[in-house]
Short mmCIF file of C-alpha atoms in Angstrom, two decimals:
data_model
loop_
_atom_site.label_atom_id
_atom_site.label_comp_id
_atom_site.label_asym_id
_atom_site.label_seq_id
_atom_site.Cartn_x
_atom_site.Cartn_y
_atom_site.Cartn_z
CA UNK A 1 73.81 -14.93 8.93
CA UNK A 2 76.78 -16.76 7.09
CA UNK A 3 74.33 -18.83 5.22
CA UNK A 4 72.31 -16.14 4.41
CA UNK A 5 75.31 -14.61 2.72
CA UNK A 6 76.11 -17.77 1.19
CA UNK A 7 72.79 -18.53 -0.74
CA UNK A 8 72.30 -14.71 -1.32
CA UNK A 9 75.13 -15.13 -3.54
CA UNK A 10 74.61 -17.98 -4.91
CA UNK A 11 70.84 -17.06 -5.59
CA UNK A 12 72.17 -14.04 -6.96
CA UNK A 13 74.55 -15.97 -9.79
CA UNK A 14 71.79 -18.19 -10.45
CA UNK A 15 69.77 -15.25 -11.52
CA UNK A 16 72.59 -13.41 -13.16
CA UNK A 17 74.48 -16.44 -14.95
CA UNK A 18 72.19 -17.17 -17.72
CA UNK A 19 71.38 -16.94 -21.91
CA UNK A 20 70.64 -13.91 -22.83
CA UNK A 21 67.70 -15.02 -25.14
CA UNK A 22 64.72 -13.09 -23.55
CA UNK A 23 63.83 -11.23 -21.29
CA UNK A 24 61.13 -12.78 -19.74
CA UNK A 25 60.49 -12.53 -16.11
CA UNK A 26 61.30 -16.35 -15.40
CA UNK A 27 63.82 -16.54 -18.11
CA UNK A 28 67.12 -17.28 -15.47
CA UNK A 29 68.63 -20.22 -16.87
CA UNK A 30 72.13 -21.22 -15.60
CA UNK A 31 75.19 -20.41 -17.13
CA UNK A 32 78.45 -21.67 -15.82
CA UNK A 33 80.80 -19.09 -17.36
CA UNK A 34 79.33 -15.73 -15.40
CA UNK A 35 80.37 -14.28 -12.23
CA UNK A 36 79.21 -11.13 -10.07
CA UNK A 37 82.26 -9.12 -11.83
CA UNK A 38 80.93 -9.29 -15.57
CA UNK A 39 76.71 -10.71 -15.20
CA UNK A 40 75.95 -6.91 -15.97
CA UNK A 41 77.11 -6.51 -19.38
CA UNK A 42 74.42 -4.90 -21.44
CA UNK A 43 70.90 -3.94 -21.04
CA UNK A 44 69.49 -7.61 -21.75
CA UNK A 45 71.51 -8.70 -18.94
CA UNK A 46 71.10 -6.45 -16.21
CA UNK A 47 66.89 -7.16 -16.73
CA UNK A 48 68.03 -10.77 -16.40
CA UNK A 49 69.29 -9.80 -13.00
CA UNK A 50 66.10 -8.09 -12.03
CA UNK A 51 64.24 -11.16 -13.09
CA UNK A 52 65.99 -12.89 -10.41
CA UNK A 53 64.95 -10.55 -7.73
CA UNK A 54 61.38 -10.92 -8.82
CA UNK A 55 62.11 -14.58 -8.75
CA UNK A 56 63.08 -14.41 -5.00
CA UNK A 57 59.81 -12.94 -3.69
CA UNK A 58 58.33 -16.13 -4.80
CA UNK A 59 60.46 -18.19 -3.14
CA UNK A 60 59.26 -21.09 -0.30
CA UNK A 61 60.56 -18.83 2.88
CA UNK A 62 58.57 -15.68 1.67
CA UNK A 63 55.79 -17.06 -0.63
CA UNK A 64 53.02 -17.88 2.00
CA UNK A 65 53.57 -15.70 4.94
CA UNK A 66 50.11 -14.64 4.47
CA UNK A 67 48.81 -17.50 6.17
CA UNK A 68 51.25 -17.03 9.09
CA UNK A 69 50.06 -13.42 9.70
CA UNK A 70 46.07 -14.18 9.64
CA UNK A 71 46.96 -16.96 12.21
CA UNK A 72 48.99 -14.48 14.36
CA UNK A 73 45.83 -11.95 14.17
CA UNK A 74 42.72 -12.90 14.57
CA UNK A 75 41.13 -13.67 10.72
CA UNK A 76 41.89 -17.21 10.84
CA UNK A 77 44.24 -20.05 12.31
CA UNK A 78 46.75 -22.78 10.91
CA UNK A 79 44.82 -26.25 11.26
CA UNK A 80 46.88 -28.65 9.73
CA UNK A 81 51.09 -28.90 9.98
CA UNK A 82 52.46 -25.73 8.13
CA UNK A 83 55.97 -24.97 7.93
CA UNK A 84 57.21 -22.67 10.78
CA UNK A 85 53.82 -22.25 12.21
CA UNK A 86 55.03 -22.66 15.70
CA UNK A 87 53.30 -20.65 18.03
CA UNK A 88 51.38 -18.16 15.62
CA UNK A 89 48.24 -19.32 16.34
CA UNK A 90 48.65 -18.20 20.16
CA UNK A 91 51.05 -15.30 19.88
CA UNK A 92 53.85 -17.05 21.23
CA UNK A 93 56.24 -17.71 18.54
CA UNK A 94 59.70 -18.98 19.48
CA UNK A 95 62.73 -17.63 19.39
CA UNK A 96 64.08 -20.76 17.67
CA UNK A 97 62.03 -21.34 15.51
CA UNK A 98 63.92 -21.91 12.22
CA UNK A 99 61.38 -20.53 10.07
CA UNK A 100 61.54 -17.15 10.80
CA UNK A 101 65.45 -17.35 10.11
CA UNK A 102 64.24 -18.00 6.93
CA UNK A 103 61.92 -15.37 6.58
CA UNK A 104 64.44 -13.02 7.62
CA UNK A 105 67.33 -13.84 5.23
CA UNK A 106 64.86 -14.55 2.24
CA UNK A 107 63.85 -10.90 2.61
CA UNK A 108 68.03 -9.89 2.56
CA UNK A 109 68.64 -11.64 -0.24
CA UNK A 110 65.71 -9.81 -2.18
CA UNK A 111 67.90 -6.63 -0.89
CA UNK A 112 70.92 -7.83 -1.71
CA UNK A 113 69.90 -8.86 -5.04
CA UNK A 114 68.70 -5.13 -5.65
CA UNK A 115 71.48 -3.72 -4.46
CA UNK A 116 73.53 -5.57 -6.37
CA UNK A 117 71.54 -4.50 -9.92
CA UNK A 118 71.52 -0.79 -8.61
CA UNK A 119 75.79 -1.04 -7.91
CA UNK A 120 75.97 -2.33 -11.29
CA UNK A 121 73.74 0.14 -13.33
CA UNK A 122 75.17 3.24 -11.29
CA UNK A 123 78.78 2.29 -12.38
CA UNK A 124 77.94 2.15 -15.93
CA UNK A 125 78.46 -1.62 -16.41
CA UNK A 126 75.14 -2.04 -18.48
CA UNK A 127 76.80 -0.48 -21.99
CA UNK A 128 74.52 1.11 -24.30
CA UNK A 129 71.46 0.74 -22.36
CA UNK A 130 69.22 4.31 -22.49
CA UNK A 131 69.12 6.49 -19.57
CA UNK A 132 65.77 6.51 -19.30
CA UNK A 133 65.87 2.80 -19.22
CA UNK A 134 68.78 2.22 -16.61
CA UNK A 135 66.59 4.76 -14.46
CA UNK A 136 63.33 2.23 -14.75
CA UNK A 137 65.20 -0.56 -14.04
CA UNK A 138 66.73 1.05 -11.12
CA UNK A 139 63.14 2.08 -9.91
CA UNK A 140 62.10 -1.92 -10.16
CA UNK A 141 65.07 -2.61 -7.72
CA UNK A 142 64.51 0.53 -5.48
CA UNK A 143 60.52 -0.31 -5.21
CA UNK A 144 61.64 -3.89 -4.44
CA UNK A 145 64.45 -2.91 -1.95
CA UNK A 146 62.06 -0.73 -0.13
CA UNK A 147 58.96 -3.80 -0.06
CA UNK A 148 61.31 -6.05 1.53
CA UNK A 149 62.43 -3.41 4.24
CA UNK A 150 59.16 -2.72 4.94
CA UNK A 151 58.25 -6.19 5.05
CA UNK A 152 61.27 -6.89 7.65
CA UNK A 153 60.63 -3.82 9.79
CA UNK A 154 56.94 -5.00 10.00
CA UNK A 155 57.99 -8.43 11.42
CA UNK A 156 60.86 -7.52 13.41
CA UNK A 157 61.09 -4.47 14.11
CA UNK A 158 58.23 -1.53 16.20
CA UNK A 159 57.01 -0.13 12.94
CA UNK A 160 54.11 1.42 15.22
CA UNK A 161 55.97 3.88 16.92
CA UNK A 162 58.60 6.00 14.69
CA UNK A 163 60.71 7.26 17.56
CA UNK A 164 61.62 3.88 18.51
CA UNK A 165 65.37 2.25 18.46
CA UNK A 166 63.50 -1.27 17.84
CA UNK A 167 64.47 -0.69 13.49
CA UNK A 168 65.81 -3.59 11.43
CA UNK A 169 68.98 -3.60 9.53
CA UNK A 170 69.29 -1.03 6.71
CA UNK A 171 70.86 -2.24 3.79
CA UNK A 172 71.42 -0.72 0.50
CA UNK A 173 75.28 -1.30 -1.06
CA UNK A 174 76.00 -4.87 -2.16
CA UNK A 175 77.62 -7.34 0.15
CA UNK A 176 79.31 -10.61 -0.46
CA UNK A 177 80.82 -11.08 3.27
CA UNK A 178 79.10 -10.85 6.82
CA UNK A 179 78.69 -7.44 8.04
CA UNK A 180 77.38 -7.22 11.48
CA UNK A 181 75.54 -4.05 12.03
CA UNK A 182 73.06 -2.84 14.19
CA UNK A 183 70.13 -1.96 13.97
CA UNK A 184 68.76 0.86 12.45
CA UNK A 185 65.88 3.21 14.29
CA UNK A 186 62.53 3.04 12.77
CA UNK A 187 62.93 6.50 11.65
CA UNK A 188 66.04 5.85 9.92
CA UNK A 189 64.45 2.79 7.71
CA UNK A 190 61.10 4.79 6.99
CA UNK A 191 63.58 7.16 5.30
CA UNK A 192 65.25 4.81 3.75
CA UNK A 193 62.06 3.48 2.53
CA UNK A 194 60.66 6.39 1.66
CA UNK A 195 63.72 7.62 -0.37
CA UNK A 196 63.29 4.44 -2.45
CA UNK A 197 59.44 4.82 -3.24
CA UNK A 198 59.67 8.19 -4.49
CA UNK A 199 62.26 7.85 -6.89
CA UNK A 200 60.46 4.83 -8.15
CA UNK A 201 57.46 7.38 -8.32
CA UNK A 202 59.00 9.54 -10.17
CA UNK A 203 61.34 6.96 -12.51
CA UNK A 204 59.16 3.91 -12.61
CA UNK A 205 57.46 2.80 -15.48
CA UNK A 206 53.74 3.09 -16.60
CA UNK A 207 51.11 1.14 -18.33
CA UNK A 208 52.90 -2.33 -17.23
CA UNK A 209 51.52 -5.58 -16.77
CA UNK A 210 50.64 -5.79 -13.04
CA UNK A 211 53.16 -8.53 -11.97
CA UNK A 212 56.24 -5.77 -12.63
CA UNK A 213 56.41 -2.73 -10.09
CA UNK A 214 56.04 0.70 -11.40
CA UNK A 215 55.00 3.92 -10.41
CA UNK A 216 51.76 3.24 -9.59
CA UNK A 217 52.60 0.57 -7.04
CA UNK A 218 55.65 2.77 -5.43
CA UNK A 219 52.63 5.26 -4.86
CA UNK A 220 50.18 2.75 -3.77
CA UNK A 221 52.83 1.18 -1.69
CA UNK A 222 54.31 4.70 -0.44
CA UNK A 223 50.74 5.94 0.56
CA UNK A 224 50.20 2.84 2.84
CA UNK A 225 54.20 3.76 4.45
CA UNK A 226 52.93 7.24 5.47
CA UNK A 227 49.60 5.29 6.79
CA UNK A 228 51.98 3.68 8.89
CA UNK A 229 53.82 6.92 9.81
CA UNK A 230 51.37 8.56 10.83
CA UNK A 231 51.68 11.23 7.99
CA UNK A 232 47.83 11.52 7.53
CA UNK A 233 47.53 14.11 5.04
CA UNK A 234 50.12 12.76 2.70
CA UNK A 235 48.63 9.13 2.60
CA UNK A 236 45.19 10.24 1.37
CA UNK A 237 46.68 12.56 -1.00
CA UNK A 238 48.80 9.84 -2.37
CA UNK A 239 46.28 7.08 -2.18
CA UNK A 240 43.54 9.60 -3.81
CA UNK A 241 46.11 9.76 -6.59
CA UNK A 242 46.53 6.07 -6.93
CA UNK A 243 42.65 5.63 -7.35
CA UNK A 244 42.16 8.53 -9.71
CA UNK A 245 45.37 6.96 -11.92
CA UNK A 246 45.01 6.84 -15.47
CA UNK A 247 46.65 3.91 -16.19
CA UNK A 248 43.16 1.49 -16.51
CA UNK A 249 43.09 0.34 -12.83
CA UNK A 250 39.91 0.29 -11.66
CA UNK A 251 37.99 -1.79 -9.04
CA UNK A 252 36.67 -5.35 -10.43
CA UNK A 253 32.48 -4.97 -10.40
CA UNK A 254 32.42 -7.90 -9.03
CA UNK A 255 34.75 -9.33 -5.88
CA UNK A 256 35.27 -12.82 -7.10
CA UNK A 257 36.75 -11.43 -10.62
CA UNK A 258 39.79 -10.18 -8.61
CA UNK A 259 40.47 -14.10 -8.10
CA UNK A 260 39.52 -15.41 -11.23
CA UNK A 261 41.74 -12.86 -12.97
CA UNK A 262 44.79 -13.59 -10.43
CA UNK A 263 47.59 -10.77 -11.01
CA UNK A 264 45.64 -9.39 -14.11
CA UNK A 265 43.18 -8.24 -12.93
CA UNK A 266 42.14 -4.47 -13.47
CA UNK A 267 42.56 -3.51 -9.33
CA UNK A 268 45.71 -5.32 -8.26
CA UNK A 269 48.61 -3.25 -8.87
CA UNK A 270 51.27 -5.99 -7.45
CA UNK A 271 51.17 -9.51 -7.30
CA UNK A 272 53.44 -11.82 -8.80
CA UNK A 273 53.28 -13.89 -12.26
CA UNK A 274 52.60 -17.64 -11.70
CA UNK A 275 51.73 -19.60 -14.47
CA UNK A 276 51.92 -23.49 -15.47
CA UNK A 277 54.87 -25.95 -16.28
CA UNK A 278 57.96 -23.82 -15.49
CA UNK A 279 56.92 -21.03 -14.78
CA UNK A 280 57.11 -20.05 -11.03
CA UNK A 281 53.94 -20.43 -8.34
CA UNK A 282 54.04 -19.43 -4.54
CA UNK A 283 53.45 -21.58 -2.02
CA UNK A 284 49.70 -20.18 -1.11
CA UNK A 285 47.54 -23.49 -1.90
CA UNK A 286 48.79 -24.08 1.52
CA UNK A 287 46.05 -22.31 2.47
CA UNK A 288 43.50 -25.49 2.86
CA UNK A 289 45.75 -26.03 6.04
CA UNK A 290 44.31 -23.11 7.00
CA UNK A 291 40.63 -21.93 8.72
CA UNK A 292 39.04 -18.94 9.23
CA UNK A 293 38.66 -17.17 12.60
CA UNK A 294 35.26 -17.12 14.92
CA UNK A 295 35.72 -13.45 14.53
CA UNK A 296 36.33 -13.60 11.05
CA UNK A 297 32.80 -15.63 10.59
CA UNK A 298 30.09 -13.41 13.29
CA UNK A 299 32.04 -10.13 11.37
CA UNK A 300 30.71 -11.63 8.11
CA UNK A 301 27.14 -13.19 9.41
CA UNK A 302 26.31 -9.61 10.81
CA UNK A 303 26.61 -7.70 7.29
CA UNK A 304 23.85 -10.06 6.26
CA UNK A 305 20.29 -10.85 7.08
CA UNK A 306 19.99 -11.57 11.15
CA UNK A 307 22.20 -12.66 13.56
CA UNK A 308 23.62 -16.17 13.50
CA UNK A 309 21.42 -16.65 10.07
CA UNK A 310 24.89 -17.34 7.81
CA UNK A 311 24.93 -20.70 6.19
CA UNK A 312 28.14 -22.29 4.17
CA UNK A 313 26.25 -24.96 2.22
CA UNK A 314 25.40 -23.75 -1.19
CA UNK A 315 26.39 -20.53 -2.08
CA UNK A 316 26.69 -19.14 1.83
CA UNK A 317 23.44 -17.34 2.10
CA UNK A 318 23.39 -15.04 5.50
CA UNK A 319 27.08 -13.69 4.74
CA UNK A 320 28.98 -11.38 3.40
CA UNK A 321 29.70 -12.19 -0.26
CA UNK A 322 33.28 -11.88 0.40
CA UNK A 323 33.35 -14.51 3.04
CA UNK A 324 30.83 -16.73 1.08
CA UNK A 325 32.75 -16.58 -1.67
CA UNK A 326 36.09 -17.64 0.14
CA UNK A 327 34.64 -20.75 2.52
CA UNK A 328 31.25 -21.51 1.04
CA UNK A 329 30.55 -25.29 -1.03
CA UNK A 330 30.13 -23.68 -4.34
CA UNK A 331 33.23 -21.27 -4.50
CA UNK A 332 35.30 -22.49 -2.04
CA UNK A 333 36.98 -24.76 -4.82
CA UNK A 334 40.09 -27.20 -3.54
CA UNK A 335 41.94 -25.09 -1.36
CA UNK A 336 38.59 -24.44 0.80
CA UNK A 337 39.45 -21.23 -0.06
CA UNK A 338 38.46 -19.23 -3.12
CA UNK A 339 40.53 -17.23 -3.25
CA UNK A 340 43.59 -19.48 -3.51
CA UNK A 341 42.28 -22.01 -6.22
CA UNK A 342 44.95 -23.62 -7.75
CA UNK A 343 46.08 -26.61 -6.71
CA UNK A 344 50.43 -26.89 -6.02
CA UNK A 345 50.48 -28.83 -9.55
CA UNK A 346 53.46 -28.22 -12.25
CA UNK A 347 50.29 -28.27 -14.63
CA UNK A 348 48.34 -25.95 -12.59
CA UNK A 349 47.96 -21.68 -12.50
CA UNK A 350 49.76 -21.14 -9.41
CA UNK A 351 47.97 -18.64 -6.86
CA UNK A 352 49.67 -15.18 -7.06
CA UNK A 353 50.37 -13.13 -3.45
CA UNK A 354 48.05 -10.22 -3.60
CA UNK A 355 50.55 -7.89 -2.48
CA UNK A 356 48.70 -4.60 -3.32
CA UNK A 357 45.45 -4.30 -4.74
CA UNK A 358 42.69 -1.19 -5.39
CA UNK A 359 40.43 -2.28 -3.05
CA UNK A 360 43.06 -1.95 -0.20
CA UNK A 361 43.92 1.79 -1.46
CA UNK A 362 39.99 2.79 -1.20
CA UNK A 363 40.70 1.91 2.64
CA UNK A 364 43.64 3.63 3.01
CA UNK A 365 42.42 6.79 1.81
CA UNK A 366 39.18 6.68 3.98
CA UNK A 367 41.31 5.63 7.38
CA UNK A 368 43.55 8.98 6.50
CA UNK A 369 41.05 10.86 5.37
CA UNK A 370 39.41 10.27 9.19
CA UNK A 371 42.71 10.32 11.35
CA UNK A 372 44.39 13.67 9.52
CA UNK A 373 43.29 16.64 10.97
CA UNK A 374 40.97 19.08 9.67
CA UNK A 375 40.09 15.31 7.44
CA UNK A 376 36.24 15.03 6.07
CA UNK A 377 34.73 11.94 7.56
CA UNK A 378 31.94 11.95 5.03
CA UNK A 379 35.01 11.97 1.93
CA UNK A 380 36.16 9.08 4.36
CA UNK A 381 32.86 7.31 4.64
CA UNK A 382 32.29 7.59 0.72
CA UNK A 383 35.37 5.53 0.09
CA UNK A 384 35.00 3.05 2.65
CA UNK A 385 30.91 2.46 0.94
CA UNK A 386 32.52 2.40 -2.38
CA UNK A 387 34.04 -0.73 -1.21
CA UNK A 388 30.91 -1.96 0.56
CA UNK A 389 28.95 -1.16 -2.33
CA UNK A 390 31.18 -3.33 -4.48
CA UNK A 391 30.97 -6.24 -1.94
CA UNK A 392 27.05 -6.17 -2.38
CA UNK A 393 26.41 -5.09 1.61
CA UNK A 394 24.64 -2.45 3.06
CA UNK A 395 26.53 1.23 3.24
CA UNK A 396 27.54 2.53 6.70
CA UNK A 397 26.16 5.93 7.98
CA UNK A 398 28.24 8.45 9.90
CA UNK A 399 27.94 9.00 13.59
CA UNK A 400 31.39 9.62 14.96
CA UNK A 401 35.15 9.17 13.90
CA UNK A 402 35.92 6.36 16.30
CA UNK A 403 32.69 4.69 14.75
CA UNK A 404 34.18 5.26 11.83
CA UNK A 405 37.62 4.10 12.06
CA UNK A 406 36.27 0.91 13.59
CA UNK A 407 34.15 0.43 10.46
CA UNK A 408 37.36 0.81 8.16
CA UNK A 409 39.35 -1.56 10.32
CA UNK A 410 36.39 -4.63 10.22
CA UNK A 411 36.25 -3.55 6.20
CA UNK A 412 39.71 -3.92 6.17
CA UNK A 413 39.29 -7.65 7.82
CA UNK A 414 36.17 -8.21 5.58
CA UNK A 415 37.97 -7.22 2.35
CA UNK A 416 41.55 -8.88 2.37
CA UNK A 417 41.35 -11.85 4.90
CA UNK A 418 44.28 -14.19 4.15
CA UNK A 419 45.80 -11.67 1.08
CA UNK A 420 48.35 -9.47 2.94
CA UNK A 421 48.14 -9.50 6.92
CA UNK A 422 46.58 -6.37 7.26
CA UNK A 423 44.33 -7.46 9.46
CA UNK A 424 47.12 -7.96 11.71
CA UNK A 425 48.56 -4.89 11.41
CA UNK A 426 45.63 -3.34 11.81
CA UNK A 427 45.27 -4.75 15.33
CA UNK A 428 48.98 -3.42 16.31
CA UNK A 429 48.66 0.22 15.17
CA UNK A 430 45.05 0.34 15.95
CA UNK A 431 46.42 -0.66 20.18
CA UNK A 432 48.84 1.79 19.99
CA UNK A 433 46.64 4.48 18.55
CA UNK A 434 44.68 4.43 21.26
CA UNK A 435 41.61 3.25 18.95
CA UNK A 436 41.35 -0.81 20.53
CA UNK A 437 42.46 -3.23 23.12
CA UNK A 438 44.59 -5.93 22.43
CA UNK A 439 42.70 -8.55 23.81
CA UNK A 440 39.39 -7.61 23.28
CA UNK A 441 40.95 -8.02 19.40
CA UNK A 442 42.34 -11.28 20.71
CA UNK A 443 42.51 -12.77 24.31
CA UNK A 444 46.34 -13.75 23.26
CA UNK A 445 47.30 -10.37 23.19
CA UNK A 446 48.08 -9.86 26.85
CA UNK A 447 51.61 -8.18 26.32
CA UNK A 448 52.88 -5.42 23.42
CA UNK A 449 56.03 -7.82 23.26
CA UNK A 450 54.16 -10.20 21.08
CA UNK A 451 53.47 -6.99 18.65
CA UNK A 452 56.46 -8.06 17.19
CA UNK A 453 57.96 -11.27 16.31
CA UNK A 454 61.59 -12.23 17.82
CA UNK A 455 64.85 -11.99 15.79
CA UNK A 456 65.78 -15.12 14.65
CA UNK A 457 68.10 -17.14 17.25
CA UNK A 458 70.38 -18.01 13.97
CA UNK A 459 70.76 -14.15 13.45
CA UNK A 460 72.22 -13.36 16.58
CA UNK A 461 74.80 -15.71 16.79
CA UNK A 462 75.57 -14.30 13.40
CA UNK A 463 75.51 -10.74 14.19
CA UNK A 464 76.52 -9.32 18.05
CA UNK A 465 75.55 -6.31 17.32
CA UNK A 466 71.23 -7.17 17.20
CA UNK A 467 69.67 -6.59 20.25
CA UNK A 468 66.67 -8.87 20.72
CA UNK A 469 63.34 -7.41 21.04
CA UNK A 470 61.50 -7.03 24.22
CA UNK A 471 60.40 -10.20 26.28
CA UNK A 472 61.89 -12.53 24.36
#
């Protein structure tokens, strides 16, 4: 924990000690002279602060965990040597495993970083900036606050059950020493999740490019929270809301558009700016040491054609187009995954994170839609054949809501293998919703301790107060 303090400051005057000459998202050039006490000066460079926070989500320890999270459910596995992949591919990740310290204070320093910009603004240290301004900016840092405690709580903590103790940290004033403090229930950091989302809602900017958060991802990223929850009724309002926006996002009308366009493309809502020469790039070409699932590949071969007819020479004939496109000789491109095709080059595009995208939402709606009661599984079924439609693959018929919701989880799968780890997520709430086993998703799954990763060894030596979670 002392070294996560340590670079999260040091991160944080990186970000903040720089020329005020634009105000471009990678524009965080160091500046010897600044310091915590006066880097929030004006309105030019408090948006040089938020740059930096941006900056951090595409960091090494959070840019690729993606790949980590398919390999830990069951679209895919880690082939070659990956950085922390320890264990993921069997469900029995270590407690030392150095990585996941990593992950852990990578996400804290994104909070920190926020929390530092919010301090700032609140006290008035940004002079003659607009009030309606300082209120966006705030709703950046709030939205971003809230992805990376959602993010954490995910990892480490029982997201899947809202009455449990099993939280992560809260965070949300500023901190420059070590404070040890417990965990939070997962009650308490929905709220504090929640609280952030809808004021970014409500003060977060519209008609943005897509690789800044505003409104329309705080609402796209608050429906999926109440998903989560378990508050039915609210998600498939919200998500209805993000899909009906009128803002220009629409879904692509064709799948592999959403990749060629990267983060602007007209469905993804969030996903960060990579670009060539200096500007920044994730770490998600290391995806070729990466391979799809079994599961992942019959799933596909049996929304196509016959049985066993799929074929991944040419153009993947016998598949679904969404797999084909991904692993098949023409598309697959140098990554073996099209999805991911740029090369790590300081030349090259850089591969964004597709951290929320349109297509995702249409699912979301049609799972709430089916789980809330008095929901319309035919309004539930449209949305998830509005995807299938899109994907070129035959629509599904209605016979009964558990039918149903294991059609939206395999679309789901289908849809955003190696994008987000939803697929993984799916498995976990799906178990403890009564609607799947654990193993007959994956034969690894033989305990609901390895629902959740373990806290970092590194974290508590640095904090006393963190119990670990269960069986580890």
């Amino acid at each position: 924990m002392k070294q996560y303090i340590k670079n999260s400051a040091a991160v944080l005057l990186f970000a903040v000690a720089a020329t005020v000459t634009s105000c471009s998202i990678d524009d965080i050039k160091p500046y010897n002279k600044l310091t915590p006490e006066n880097a929030v000066r004006d309105e030019a460079s408090a948006q040089l602060i938020l740059n930096g926070v941006y900056d951090l989500g595409r960091e090494f320890d959070v840019s690729f965990f993606p790949l980590h999270l398919a390999a830990l459910g069951n679209e895919g596995t880690i082939s070659g040597f990956m950085s922390g992949s320890n264990g993921f591919n069997t469900n029995e990740v270590p407690v030392d495993n150095i990585f996941l310290t990593n992950l852990y204070s990578g996400h804290y320093k994104i909070i920190n970083g926020c929390n530092f910009l919010i301090q700032e603004l609140e006290a008035g240290k940004a002079i003659g900036i607009a009030d309606d301004k300082k209120a966006e900016m705030i709703s950046e840092a709030k939205f971003q606050r809230a992805f990376a405690h959602f993010n954490l709580l995910r990892y480490f903590g029982e997201f899947y059950n809202v009455n449990s103790t099993y939280g992560i940290v809260v965070r949300n004033t500023f901190a420059t020493t070590l404070e040890a403090n417990p965990r939070n229930t997962v009650a308490e950091v929905y709220k504090q999740i929640e609280d952030d989302l809808l004021y970014a809602s409500e003060k977060g900017l519209q008609y943005i490019e897509h690789f800044y958060s505003g409104s329309l991802a705080a609402k796209a990223l608050l429906s999926k929270v109440y998903l989560y929850e378990g508050k039915y009724t609210e998600a498939a309002t919200l998500a209805d809301e993000v899909i009906n926006n009128d803002e220009g996002y629409a879904l692509e009308m064709q799948y592999s558009d959403i990749f060629k366009n990267s983060f602007n493309s007209s469905e993804v809502i969030f996903a960060p700016l990579t670009g060539p020469d200096n500007e920044g790039k994730t770490q998600m070409s290391q995806v070729k040491r990466t391979s799809f699932s079994q599961i992942l590949r019959t799933l596909a071969d049996a929304q196509v054609g016959t049985a066993n007819d799929g074929s991944l020479l040419g153009a993947g004939s016998g598949y679904d187009p969404r797999f084909a496109f991904a692993y098949a000789a023409n598309t697959k491109k140098s990554n073996d995954n099209g999805k991911y095709p740029f090369l790590d080059q300081i030349s090259s595009q850089g591969n964004t994170l597709y951290h929320l995208r349109l297509g995702e939402i249409y699912l979301i709606k049609a799972e709430a839609e089916a789980r809330r009661t008095g929901g319309d599984l035919d309004l539930a079924l449209e949305s998830l054949n509005e995807i299938r439609m899109r994907a070129g693959v035959t629509p599904k018929d209605l016979s009964t809501q558990a039918a149903l919701l294991s059609d939206i989880r395999n679309e789901k799968l289908l849809e955003l293998f190696f994008e987000n780890g939803e697929g993984w997520f799916d498995i976990v709430r799906y178990v403890n919703l009564g609607n799947l086993t654990a193993t007959a998703a994956k034969a690894s799954l033989v305990s609901p301790n390895k629902f959740v990763l373990p806290m970092p060894l590194q974290v508590l030596a640095g904090n006393k107060t963190i119990i670990q979670n269960k069986g580890y």
